[in-house]
Short mmCIF file of C-alpha atoms in Angstrom, two decimals:
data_model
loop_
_atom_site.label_atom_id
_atom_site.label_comp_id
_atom_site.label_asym_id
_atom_site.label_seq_id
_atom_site.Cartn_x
_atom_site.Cartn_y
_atom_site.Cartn_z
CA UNK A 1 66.75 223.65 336.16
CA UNK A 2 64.46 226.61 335.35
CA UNK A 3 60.97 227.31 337.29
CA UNK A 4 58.78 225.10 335.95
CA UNK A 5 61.06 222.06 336.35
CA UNK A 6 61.42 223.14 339.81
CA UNK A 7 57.82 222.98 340.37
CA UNK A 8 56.85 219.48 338.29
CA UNK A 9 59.33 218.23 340.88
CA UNK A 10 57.94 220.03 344.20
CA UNK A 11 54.50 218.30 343.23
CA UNK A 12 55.78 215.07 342.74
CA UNK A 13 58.13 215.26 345.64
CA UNK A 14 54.88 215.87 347.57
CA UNK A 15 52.90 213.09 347.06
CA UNK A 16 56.12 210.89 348.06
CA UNK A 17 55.54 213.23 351.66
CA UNK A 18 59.21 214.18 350.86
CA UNK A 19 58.80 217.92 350.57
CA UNK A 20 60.70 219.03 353.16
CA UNK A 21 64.03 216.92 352.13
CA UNK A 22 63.43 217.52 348.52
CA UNK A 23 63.38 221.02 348.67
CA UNK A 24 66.72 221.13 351.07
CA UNK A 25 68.37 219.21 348.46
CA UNK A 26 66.97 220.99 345.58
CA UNK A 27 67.69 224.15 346.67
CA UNK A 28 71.33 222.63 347.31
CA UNK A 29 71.55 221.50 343.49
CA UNK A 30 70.60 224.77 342.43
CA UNK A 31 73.48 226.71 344.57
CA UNK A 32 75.74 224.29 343.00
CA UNK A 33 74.43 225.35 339.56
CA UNK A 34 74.90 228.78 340.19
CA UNK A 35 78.40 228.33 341.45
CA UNK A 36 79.63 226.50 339.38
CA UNK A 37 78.24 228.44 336.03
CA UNK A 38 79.66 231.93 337.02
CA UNK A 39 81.70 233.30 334.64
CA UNK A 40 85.72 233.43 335.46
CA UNK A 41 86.28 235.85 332.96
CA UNK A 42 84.54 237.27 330.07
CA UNK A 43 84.46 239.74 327.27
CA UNK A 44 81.93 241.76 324.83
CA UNK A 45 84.96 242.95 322.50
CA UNK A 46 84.12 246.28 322.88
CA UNK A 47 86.33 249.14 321.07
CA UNK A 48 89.08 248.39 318.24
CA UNK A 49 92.48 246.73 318.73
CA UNK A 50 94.39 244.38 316.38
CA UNK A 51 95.65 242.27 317.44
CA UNK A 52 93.31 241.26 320.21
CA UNK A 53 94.92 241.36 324.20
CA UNK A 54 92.79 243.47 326.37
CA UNK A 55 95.77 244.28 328.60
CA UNK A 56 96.99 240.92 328.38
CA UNK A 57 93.82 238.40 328.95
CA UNK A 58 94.50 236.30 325.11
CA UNK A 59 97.38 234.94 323.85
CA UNK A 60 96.72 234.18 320.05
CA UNK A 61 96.64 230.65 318.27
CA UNK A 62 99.75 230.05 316.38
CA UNK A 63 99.40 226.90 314.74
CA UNK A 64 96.74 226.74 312.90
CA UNK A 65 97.62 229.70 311.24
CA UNK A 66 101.76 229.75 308.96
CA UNK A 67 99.90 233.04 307.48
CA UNK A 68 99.81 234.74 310.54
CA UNK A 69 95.71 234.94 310.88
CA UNK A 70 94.66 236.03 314.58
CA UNK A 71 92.24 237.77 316.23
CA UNK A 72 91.17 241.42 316.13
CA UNK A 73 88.42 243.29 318.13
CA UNK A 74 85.78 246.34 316.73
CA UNK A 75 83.11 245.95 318.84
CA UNK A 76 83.40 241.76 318.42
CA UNK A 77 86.12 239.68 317.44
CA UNK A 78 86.76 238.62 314.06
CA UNK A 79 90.34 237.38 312.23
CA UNK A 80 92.34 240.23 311.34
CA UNK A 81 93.43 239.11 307.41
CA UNK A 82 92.23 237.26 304.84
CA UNK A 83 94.64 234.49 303.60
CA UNK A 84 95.00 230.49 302.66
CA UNK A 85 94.43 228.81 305.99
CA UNK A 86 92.84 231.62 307.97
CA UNK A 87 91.91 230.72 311.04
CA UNK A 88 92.06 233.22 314.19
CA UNK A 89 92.63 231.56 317.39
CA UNK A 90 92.73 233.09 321.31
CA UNK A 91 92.92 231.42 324.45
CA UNK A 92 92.18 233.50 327.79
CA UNK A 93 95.11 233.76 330.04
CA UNK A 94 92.52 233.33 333.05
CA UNK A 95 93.16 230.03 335.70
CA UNK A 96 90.19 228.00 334.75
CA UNK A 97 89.56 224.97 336.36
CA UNK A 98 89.96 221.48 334.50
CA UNK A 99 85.98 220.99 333.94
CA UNK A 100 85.46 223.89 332.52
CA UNK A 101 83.15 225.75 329.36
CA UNK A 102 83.77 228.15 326.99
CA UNK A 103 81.00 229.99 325.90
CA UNK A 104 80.15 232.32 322.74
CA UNK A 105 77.36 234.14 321.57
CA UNK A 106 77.37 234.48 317.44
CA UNK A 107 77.57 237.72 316.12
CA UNK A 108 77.65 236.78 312.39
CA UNK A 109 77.81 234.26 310.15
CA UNK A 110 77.71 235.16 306.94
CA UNK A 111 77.62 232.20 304.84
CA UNK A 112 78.70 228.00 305.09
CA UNK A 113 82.33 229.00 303.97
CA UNK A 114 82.82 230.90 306.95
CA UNK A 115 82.71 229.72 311.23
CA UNK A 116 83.21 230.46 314.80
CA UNK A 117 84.00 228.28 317.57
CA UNK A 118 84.49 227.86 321.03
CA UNK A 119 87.54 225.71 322.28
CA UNK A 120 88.11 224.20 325.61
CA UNK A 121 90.87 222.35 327.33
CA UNK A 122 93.58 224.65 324.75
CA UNK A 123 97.38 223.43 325.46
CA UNK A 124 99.22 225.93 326.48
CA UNK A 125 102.96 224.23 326.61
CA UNK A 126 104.63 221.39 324.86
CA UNK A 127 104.81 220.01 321.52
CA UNK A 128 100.78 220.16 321.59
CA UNK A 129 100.80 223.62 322.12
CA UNK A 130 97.52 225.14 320.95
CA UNK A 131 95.90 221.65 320.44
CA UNK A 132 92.17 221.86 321.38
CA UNK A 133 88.62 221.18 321.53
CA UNK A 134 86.48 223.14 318.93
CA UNK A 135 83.23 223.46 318.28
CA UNK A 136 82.99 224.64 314.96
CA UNK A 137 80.13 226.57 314.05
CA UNK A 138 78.21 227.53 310.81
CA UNK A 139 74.93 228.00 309.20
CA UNK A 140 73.19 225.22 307.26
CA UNK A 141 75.37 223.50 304.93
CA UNK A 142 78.45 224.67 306.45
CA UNK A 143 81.10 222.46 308.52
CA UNK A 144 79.51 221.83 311.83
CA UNK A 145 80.95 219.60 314.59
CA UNK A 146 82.49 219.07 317.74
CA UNK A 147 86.36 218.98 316.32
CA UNK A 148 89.90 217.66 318.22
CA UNK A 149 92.89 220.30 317.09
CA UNK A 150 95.95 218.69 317.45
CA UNK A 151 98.73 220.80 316.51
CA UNK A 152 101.86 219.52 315.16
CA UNK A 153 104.49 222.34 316.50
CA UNK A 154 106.53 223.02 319.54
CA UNK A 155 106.00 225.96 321.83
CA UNK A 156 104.34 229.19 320.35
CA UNK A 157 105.87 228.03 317.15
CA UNK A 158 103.58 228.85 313.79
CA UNK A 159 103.56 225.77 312.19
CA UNK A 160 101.72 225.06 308.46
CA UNK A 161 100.56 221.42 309.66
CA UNK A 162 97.52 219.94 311.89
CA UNK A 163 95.46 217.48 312.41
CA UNK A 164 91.25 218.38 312.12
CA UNK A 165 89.26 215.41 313.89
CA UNK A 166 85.88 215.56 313.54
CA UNK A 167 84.37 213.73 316.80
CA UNK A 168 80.35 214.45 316.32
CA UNK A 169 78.07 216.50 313.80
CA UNK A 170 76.31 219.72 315.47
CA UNK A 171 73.17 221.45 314.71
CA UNK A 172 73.82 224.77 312.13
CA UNK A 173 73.39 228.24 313.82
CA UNK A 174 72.29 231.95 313.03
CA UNK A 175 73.28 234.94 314.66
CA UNK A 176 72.52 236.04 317.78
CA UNK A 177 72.73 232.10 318.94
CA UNK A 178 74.82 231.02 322.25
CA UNK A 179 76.42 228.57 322.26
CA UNK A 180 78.96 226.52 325.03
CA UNK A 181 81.03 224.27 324.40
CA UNK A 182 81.64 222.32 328.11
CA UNK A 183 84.36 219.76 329.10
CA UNK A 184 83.80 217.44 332.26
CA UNK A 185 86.02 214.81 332.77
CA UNK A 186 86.48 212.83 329.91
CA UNK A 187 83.12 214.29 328.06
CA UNK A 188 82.11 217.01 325.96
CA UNK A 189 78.91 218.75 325.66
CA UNK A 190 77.63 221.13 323.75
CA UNK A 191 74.26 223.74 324.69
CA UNK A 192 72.58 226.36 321.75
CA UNK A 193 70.77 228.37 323.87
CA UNK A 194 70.74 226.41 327.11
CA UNK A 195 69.64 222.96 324.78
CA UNK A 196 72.12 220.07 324.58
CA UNK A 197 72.81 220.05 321.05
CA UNK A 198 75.29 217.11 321.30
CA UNK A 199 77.74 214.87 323.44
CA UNK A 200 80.70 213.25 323.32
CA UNK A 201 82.77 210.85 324.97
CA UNK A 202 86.33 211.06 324.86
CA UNK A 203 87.09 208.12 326.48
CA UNK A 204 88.26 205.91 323.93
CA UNK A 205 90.41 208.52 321.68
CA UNK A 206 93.45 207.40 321.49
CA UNK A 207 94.76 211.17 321.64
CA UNK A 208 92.76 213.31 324.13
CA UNK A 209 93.47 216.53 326.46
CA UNK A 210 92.27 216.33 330.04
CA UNK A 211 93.34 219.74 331.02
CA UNK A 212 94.05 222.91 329.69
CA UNK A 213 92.10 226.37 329.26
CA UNK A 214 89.49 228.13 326.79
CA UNK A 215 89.41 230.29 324.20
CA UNK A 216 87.74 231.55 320.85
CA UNK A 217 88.14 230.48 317.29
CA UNK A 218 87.12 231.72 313.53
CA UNK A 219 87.43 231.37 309.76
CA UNK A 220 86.80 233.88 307.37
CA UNK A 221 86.14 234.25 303.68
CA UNK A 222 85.20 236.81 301.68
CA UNK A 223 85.67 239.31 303.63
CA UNK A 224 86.96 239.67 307.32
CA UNK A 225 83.45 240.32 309.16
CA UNK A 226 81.71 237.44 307.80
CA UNK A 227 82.59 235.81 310.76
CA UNK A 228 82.15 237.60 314.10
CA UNK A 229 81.78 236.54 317.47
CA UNK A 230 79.68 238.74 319.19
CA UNK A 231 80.54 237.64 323.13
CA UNK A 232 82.46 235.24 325.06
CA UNK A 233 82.93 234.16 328.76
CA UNK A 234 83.90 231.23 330.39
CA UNK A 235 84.04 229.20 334.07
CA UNK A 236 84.18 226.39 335.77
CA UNK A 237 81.66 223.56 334.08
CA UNK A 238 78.51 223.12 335.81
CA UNK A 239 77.85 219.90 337.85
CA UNK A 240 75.21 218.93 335.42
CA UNK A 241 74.02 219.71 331.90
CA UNK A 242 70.78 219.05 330.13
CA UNK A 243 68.17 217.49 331.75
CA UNK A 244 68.38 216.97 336.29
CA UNK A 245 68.72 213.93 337.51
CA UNK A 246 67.14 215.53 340.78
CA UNK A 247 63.92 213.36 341.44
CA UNK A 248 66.00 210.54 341.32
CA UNK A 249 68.82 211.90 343.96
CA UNK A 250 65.95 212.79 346.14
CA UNK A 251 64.73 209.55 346.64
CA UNK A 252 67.81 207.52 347.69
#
């Protein structure tokens, strides 16, 4: 809820003469906000190391990648080769909790053969190790949607096969754009610069992940940089996302 939300509902919460409750309970949903959108851990991928670990905070993405692709930093994170199937995958080694968001801000793009992503709910054990969800990101007329990763390998094992689901289309993006990809319960949404950009329901799938932790994906082509990720941070999911339902809590 941002400022002028909060005071289109103050007025109408005073001509229902509930001002006083209102603004307890408002004040209450905004705490919660703010708890629950801190960041756990984070990152701005600042100096150069290949591949990326900060003292041990990512473990890279194995199998999506039989070429060996990961992640590098210089000042952002991009994969560290070019080769068939290069993707560069990282999941943070931080406890996050099971509703949780992984966040990234776009550093560059650099044409629709190339993407970054954020992934949530990463498997970290098992024969679906590295499985995921991924919001794949590119400009216009590149691949962009909310994606399932499931990974066909046993534990930390590079494997040469997958399976790419696409769940639900997503708006293109430029640089400089933030975007979070959050998982709560069994749905997924997805905010460019604080605006839903789209939702899904997992609920039916017959394959789905209901834990797990977060992480940072790419693709490059051409060249190495043309796909940079500028940021990334991630936390527990926020009680709510989009538009508050506050008005209507208020009143029963």
């Amino acid at each position: 809820m941002n400022f002028v939300e909060l005071q289109r509902a103050l007025r109408q919460l005073r001509t229902m003469g509930r001002l006083p409750v209102g603004l307890l309970v408002l004040t209450m949903l905004m705490s919660v906000v703010a708890i629950g959108d801190g960041p756990i851990a984070s990152s701005s991928f600042v100096g150069a190391e290949n591949p990326l670990s900060e003292n041990g905070a990512w473990v890279s993405l194995t199998a999506f990648s039989p070429y060996g692709t990961v992640f590098q930093k210089n000042n952002g994170a991009y994969p560290d080769r070019l080769s068939p199937l290069n993707h560069a995958g990282s999941r943070t080694t931080a406890v996050v909790p099971t509703d949780q968001y992984s966040e990234i801000v776009v550093g560059h793009v650099a044409n629709s053969n190339n993407n970054v992503g954020a992934v949530v709910r990463v498997q970290t054990s098992g024969a679906a190790t590295d499985s995921n969800y991924l919001w794949w990101a590119s400009v216009i007329n590149g691949g962009n949607f909310l994606y399932r990763l499931d990974s066909n390998v046993p534990d930390n094992t590079r494997g040469t096969t997958y399976t790419a689901t696409a769940l639900t289309p997503s708006s293109p993006v430029v640089d400089g754009d933030r975007l979070r990809l959050i998982a709560r319960g069994q749905v997924m949404y997805g905010l460019k610069n604080g605006v839903r950009d789209f939702i899904y329901n997992t609920a039916t799938n017959p394959t789905k992940y209901s834990t797990g932790t977060t992480g940072i994906f790419a693709y490059g082509d051409g060249a190495v940089t043309n796909s940079i990720i500028a940021s990334w941070s991630t936390g527990a999911a926020p009680v709510s996302s989009g538009t508050w339902a506050s008005l209507d809590l208020c009143r029963h």
